[in-house]
Short mmCIF file of N, CA, C and O in Angstrom, two decimals:
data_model
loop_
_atom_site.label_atom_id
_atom_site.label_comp_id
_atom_site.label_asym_id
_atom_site.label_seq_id
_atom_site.Cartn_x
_atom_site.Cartn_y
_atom_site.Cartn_z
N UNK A 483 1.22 -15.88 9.72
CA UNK A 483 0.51 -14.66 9.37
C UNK A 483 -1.00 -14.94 9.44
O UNK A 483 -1.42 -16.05 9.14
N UNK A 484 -1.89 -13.85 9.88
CA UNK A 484 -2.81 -14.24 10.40
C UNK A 484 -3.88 -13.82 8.99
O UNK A 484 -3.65 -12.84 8.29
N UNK A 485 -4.96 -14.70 8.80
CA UNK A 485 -5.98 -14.98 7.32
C UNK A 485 -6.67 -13.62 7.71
O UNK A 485 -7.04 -13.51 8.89
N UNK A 486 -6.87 -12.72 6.96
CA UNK A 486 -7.85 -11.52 7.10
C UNK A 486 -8.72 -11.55 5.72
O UNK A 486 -9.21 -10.54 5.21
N UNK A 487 -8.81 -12.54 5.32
CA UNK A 487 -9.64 -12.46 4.03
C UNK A 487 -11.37 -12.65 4.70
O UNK A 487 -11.89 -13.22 5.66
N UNK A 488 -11.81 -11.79 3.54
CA UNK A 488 -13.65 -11.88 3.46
C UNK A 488 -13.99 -13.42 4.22
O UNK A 488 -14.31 -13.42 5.41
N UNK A 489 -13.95 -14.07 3.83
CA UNK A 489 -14.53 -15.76 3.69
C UNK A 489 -14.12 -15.80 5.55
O UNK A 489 -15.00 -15.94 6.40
N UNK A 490 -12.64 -15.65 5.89
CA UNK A 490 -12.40 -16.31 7.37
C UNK A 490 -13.48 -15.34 8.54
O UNK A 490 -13.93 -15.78 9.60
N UNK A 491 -13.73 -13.57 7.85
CA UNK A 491 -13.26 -12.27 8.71
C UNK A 491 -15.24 -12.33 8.23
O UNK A 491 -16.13 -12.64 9.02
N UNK A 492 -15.34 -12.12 7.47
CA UNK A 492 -16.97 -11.28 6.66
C UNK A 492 -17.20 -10.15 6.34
O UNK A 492 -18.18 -9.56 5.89
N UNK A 493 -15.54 -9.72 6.78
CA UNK A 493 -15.67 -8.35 6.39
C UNK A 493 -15.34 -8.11 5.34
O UNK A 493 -14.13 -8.23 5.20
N UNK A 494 -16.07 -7.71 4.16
CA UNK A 494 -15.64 -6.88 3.36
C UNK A 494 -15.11 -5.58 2.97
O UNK A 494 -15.87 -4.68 2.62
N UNK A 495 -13.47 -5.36 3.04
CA UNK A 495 -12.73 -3.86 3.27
C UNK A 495 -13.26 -2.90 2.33
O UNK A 495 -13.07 -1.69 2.39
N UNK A 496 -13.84 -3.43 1.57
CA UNK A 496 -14.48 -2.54 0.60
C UNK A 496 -15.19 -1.84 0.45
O UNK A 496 -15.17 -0.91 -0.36
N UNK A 497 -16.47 -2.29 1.68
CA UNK A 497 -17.44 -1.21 1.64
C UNK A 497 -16.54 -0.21 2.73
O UNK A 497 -17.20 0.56 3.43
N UNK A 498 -15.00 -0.21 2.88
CA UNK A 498 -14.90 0.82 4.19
C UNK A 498 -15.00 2.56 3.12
O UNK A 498 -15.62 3.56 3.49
N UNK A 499 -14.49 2.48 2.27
CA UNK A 499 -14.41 3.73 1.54
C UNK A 499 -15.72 4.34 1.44
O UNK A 499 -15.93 5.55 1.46
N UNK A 500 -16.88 3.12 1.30
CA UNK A 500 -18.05 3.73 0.41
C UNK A 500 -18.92 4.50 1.90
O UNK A 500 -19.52 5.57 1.80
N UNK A 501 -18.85 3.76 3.11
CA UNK A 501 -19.34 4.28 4.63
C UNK A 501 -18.85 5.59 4.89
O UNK A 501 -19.59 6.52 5.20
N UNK A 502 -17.29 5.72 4.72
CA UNK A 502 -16.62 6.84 4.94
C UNK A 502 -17.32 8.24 4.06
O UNK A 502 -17.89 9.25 4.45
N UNK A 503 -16.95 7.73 2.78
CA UNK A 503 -17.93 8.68 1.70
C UNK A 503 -19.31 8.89 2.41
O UNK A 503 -19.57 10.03 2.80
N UNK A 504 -20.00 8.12 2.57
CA UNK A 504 -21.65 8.61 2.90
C UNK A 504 -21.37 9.59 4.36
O UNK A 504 -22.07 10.59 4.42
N UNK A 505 -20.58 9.41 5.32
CA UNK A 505 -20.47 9.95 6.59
C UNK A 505 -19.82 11.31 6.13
O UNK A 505 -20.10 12.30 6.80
N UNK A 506 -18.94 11.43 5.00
CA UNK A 506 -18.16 12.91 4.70
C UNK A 506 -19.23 13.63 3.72
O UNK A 506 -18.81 14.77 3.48
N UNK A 507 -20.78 13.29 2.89
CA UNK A 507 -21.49 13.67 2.39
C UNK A 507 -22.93 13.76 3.21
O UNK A 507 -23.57 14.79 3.04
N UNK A 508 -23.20 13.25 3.65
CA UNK A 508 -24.12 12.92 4.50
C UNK A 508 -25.36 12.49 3.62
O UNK A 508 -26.54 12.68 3.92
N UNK A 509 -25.03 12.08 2.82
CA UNK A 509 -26.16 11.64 1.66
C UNK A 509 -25.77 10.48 0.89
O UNK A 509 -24.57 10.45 0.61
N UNK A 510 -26.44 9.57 0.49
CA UNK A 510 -26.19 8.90 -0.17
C UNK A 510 -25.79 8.78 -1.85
O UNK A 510 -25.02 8.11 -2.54
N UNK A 511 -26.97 10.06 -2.10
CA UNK A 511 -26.86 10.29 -3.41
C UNK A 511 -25.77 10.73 -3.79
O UNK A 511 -25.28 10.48 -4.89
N UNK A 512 -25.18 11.56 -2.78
CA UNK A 512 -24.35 12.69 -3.32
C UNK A 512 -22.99 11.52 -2.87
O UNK A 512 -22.01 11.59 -3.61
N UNK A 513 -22.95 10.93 -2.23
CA UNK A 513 -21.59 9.69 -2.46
C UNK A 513 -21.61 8.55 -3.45
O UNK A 513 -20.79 7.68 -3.76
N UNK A 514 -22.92 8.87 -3.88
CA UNK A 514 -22.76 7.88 -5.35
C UNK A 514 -21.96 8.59 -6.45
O UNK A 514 -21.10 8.15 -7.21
N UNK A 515 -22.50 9.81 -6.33
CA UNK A 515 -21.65 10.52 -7.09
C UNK A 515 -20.04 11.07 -7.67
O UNK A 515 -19.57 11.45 -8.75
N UNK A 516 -19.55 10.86 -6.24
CA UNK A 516 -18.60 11.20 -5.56
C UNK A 516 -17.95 9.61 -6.07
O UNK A 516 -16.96 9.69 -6.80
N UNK A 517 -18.36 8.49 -5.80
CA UNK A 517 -17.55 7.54 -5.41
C UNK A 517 -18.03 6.58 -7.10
O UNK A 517 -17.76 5.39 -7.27
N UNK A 518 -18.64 7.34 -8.00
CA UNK A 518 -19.35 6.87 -9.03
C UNK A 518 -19.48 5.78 -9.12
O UNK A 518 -18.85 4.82 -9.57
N UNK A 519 -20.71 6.05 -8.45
CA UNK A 519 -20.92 4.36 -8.32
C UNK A 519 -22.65 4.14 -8.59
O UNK A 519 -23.12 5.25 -8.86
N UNK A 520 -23.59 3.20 -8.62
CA UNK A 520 -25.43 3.92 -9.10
C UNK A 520 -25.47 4.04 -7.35
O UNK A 520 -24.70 3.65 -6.47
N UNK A 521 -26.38 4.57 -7.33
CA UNK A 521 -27.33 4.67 -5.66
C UNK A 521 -27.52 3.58 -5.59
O UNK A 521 -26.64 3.50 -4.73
N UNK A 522 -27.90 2.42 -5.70
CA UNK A 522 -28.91 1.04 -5.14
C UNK A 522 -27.40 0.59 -4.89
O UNK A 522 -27.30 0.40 -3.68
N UNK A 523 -26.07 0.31 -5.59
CA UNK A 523 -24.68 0.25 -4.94
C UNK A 523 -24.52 0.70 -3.98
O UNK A 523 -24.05 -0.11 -3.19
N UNK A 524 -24.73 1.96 -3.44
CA UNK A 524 -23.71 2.58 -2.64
C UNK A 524 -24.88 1.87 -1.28
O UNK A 524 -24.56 1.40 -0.19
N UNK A 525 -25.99 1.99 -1.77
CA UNK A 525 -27.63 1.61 -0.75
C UNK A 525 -27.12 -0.07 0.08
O UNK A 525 -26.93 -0.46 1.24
N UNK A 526 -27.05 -0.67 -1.35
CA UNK A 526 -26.43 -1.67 -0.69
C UNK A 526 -25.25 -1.63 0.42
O UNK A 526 -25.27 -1.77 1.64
N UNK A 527 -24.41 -1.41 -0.33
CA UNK A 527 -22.59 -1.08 0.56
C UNK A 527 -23.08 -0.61 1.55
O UNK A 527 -22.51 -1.08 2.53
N UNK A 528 -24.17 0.37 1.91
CA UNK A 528 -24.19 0.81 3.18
C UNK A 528 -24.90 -0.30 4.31
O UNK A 528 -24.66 -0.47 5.51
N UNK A 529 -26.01 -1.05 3.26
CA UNK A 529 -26.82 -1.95 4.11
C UNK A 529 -26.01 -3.18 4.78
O UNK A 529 -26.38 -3.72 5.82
N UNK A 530 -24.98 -3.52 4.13
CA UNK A 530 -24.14 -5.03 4.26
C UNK A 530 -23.04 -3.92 5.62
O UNK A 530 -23.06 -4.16 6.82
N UNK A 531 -22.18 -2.71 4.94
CA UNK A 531 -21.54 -2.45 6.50
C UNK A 531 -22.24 -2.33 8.01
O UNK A 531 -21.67 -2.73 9.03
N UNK A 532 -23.48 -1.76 8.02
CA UNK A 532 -24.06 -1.62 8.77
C UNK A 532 -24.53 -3.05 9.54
O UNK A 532 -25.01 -3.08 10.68
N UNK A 533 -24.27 -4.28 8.63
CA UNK A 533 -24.64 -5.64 9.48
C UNK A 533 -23.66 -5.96 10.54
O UNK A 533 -23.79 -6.90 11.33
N UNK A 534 -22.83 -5.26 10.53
CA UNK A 534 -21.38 -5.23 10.85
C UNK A 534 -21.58 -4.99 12.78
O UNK A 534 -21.00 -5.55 13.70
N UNK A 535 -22.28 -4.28 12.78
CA UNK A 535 -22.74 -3.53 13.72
C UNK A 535 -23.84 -3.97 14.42
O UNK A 535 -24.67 -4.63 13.79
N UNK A 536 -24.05 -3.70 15.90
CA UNK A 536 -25.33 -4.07 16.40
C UNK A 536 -26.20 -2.71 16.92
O UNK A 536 -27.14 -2.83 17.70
N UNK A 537 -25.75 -1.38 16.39
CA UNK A 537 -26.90 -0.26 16.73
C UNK A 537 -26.38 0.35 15.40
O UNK A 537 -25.43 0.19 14.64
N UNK A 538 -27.86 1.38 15.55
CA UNK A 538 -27.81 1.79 13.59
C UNK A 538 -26.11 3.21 13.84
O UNK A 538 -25.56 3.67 14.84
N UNK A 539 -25.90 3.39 12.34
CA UNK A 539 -24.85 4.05 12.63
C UNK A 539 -25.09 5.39 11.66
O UNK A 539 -24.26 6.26 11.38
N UNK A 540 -26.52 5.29 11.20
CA UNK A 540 -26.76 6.93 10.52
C UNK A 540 -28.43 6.64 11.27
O UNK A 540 -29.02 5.60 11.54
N UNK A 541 -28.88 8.39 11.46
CA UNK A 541 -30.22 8.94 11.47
C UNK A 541 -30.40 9.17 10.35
O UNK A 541 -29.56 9.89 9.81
N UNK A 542 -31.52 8.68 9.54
CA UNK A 542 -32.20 9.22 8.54
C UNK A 542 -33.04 11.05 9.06
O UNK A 542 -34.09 11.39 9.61
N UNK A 543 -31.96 11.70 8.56
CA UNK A 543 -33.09 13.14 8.53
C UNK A 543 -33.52 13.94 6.82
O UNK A 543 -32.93 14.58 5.96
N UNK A 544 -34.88 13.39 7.07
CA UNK A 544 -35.08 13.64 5.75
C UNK A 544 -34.37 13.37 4.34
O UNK A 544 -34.39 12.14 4.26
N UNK A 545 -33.93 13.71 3.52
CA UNK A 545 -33.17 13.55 2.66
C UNK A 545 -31.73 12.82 3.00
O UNK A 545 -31.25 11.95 2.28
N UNK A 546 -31.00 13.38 4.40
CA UNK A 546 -30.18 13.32 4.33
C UNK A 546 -29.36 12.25 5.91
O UNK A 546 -29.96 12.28 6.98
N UNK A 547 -28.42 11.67 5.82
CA UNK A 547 -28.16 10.48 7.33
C UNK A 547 -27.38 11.35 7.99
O UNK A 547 -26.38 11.95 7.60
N UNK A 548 -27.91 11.37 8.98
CA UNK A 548 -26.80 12.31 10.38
C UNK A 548 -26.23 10.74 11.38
O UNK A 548 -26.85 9.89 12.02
N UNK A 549 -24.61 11.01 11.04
CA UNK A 549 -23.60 9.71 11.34
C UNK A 549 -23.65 9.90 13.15
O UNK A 549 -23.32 10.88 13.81
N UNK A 550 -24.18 8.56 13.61
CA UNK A 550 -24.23 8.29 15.03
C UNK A 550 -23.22 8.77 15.47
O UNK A 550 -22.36 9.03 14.62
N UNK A 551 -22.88 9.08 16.92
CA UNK A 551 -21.63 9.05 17.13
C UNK A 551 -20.31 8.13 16.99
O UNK A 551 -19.14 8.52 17.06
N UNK A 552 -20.93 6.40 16.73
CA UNK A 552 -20.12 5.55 17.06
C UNK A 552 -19.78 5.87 15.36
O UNK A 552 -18.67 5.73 14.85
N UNK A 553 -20.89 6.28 14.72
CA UNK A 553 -19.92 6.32 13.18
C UNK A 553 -19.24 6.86 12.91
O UNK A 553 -18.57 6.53 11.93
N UNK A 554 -18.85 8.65 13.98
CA UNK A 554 -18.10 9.29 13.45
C UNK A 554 -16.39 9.03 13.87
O UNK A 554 -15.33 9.28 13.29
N UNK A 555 -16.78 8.36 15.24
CA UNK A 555 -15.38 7.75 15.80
C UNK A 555 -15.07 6.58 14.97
O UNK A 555 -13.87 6.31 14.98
N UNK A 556 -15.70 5.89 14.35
CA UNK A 556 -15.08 4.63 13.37
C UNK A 556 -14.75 5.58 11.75
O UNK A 556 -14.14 5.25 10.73
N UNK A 557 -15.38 6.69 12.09
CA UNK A 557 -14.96 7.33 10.77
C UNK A 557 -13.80 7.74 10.63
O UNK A 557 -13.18 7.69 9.57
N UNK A 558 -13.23 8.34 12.05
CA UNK A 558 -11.93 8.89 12.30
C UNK A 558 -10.88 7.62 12.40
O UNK A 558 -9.80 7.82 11.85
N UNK A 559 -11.04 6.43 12.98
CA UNK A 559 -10.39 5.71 12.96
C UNK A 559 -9.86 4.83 11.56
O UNK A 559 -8.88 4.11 11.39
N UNK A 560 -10.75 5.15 10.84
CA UNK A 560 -11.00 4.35 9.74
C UNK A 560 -9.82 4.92 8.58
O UNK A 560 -8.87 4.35 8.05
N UNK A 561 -10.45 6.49 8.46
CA UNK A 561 -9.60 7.13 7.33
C UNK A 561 -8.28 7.43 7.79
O UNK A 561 -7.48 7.84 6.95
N UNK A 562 -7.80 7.26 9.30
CA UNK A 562 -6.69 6.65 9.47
C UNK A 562 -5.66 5.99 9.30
O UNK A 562 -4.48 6.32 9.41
N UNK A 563 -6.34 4.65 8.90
CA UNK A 563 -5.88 2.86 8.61
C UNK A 563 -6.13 3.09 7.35
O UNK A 563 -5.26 2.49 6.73
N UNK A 564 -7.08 3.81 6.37
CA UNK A 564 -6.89 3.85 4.99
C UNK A 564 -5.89 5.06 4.37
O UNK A 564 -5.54 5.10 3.19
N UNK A 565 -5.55 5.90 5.27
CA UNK A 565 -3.99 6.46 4.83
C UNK A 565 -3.03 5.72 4.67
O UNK A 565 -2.34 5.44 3.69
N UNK A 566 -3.04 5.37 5.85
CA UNK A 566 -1.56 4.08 6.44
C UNK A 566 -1.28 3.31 5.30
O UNK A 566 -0.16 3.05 4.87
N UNK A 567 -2.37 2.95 4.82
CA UNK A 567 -2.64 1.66 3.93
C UNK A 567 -1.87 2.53 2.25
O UNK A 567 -1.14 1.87 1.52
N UNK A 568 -2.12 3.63 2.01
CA UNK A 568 -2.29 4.17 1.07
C UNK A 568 -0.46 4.64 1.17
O UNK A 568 0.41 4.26 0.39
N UNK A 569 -0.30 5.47 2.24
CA UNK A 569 0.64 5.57 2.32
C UNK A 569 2.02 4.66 2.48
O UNK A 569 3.13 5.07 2.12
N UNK A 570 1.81 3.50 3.01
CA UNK A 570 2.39 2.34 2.89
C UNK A 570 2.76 1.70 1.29
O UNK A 570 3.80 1.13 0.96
N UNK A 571 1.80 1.95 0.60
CA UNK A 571 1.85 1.29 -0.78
C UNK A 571 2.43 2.39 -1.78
O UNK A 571 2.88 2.04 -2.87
N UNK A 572 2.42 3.37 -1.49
CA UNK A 572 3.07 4.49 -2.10
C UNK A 572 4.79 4.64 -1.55
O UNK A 572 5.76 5.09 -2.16
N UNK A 573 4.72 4.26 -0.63
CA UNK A 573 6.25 3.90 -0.15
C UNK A 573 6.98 2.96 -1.26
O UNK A 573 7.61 3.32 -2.25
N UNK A 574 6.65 1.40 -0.69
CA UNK A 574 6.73 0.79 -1.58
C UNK A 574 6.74 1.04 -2.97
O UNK A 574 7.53 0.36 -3.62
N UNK A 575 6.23 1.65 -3.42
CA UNK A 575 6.18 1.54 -5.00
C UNK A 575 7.28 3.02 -5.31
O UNK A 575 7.24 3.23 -6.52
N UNK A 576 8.00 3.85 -4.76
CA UNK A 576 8.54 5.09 -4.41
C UNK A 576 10.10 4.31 -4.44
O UNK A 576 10.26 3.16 -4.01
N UNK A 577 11.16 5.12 -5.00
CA UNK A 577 12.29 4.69 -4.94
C UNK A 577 12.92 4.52 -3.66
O UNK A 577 14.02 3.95 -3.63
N UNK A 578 12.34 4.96 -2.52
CA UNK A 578 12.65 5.12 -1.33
C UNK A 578 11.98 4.18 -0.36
O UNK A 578 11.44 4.46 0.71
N UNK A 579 12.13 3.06 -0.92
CA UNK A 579 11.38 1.98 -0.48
C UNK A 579 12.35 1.17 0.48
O UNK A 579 11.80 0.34 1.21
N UNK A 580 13.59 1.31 0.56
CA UNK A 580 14.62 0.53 1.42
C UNK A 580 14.87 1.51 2.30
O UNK A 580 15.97 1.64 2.86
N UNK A 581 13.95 2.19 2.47
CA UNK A 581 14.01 3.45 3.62
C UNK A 581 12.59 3.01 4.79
O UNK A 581 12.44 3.41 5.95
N UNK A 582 11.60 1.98 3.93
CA UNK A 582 10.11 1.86 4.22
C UNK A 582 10.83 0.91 5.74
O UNK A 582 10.66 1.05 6.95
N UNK A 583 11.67 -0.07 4.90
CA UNK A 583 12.03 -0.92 6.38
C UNK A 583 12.30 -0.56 8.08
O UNK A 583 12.44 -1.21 9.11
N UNK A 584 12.27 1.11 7.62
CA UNK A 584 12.98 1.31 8.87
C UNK A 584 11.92 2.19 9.82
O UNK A 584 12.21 2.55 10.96
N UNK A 585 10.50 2.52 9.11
CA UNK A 585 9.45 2.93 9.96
C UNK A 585 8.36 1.88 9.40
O UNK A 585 7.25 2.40 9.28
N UNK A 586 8.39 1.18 9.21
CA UNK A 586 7.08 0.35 9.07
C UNK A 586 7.55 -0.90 9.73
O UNK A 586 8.48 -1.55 9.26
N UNK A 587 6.88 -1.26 10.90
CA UNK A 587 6.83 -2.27 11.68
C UNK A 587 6.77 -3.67 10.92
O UNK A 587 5.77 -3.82 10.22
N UNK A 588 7.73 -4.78 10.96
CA UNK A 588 7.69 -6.11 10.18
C UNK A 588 7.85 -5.94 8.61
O UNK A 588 7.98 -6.90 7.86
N UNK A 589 7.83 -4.48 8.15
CA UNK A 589 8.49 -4.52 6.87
C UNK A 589 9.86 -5.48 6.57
O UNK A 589 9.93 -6.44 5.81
N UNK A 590 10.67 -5.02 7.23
CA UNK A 590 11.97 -5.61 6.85
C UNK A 590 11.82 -7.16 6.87
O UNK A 590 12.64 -7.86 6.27
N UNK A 591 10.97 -7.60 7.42
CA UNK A 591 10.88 -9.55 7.16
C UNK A 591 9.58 -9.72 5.55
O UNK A 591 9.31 -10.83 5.09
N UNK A 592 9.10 -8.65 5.09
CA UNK A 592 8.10 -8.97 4.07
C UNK A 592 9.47 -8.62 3.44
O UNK A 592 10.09 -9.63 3.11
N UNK A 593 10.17 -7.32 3.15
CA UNK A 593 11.37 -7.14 2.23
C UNK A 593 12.23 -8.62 1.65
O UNK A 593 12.47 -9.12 0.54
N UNK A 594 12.49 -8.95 3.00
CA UNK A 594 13.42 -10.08 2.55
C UNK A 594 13.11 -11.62 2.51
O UNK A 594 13.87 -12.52 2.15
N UNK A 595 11.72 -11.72 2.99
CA UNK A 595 10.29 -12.53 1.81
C UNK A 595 10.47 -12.67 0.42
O UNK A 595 10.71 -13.67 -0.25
N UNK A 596 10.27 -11.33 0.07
CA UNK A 596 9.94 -11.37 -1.20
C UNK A 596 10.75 -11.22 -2.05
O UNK A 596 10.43 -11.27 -3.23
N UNK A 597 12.13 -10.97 -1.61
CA UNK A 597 13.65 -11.18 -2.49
C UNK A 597 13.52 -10.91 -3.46
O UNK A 597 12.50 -10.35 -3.84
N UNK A 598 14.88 -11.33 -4.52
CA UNK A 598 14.99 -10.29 -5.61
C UNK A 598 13.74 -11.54 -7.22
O UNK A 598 13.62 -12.76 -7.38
N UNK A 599 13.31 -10.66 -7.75
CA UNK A 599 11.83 -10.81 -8.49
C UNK A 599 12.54 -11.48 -9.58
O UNK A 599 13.27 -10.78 -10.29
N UNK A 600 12.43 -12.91 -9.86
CA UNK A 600 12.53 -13.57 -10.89
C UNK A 600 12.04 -13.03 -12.34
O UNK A 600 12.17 -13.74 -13.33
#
């Protein structure tokens, strides 16, 4: 299984929510709000995803960031993989979880991984 942690990757999955938020508000302030979190947080989160990248991925217009194009296609792709993710774990945790094996790709070898819970 392949290491996707911070330390191997640099990515931190974390700021993906807080990018998404600023691109569905177009403000920062107003996704601090949203994602309650202070502004100089969310300022940051945006400054560290954006290292991520080698062209900027918001216009500052006035008050408010108008999302590049490449941000809005990583935006779409993004809240995508954070359904999946969401929806995946809601499976799992759902009585209908020996049902998950049969549309989630490599489920059935984590299922019988993780056998019956001591």
């Amino acid at each position: 299984m392949k290491n996707y942690s911070r330390a191997n990757t640099g990515i931190d999955l974390n700021l993906i929510p807080v990018f998404i938020e600023i691109v569905r508000c177009g403000s920062m302030a107003k996704a601090s709000v949203r994602l309650d979190m202070s502004r100089p947080a969310v300022s940051l989160a945006l400054k560290r995803f954006n290292q991520l990248f080698d062209e900027p991925l918001f216009y500052r217009k006035g008050l408010y960031l108008e999302p590049t194009e490449k941000a809005l296609a990583l935006t779409s792709a993004l809240e995508i993989l954070m359904g999946n993710i969401h929806d995946n774990i809601n499976a799992l945790n759902s009585s209908s979880n020996k049902t998950l094996a049969q549309h989630v790709p490599g489920m059935n070898m984590i299922m019988q991984q993780s056998g019956p819970s001591a």
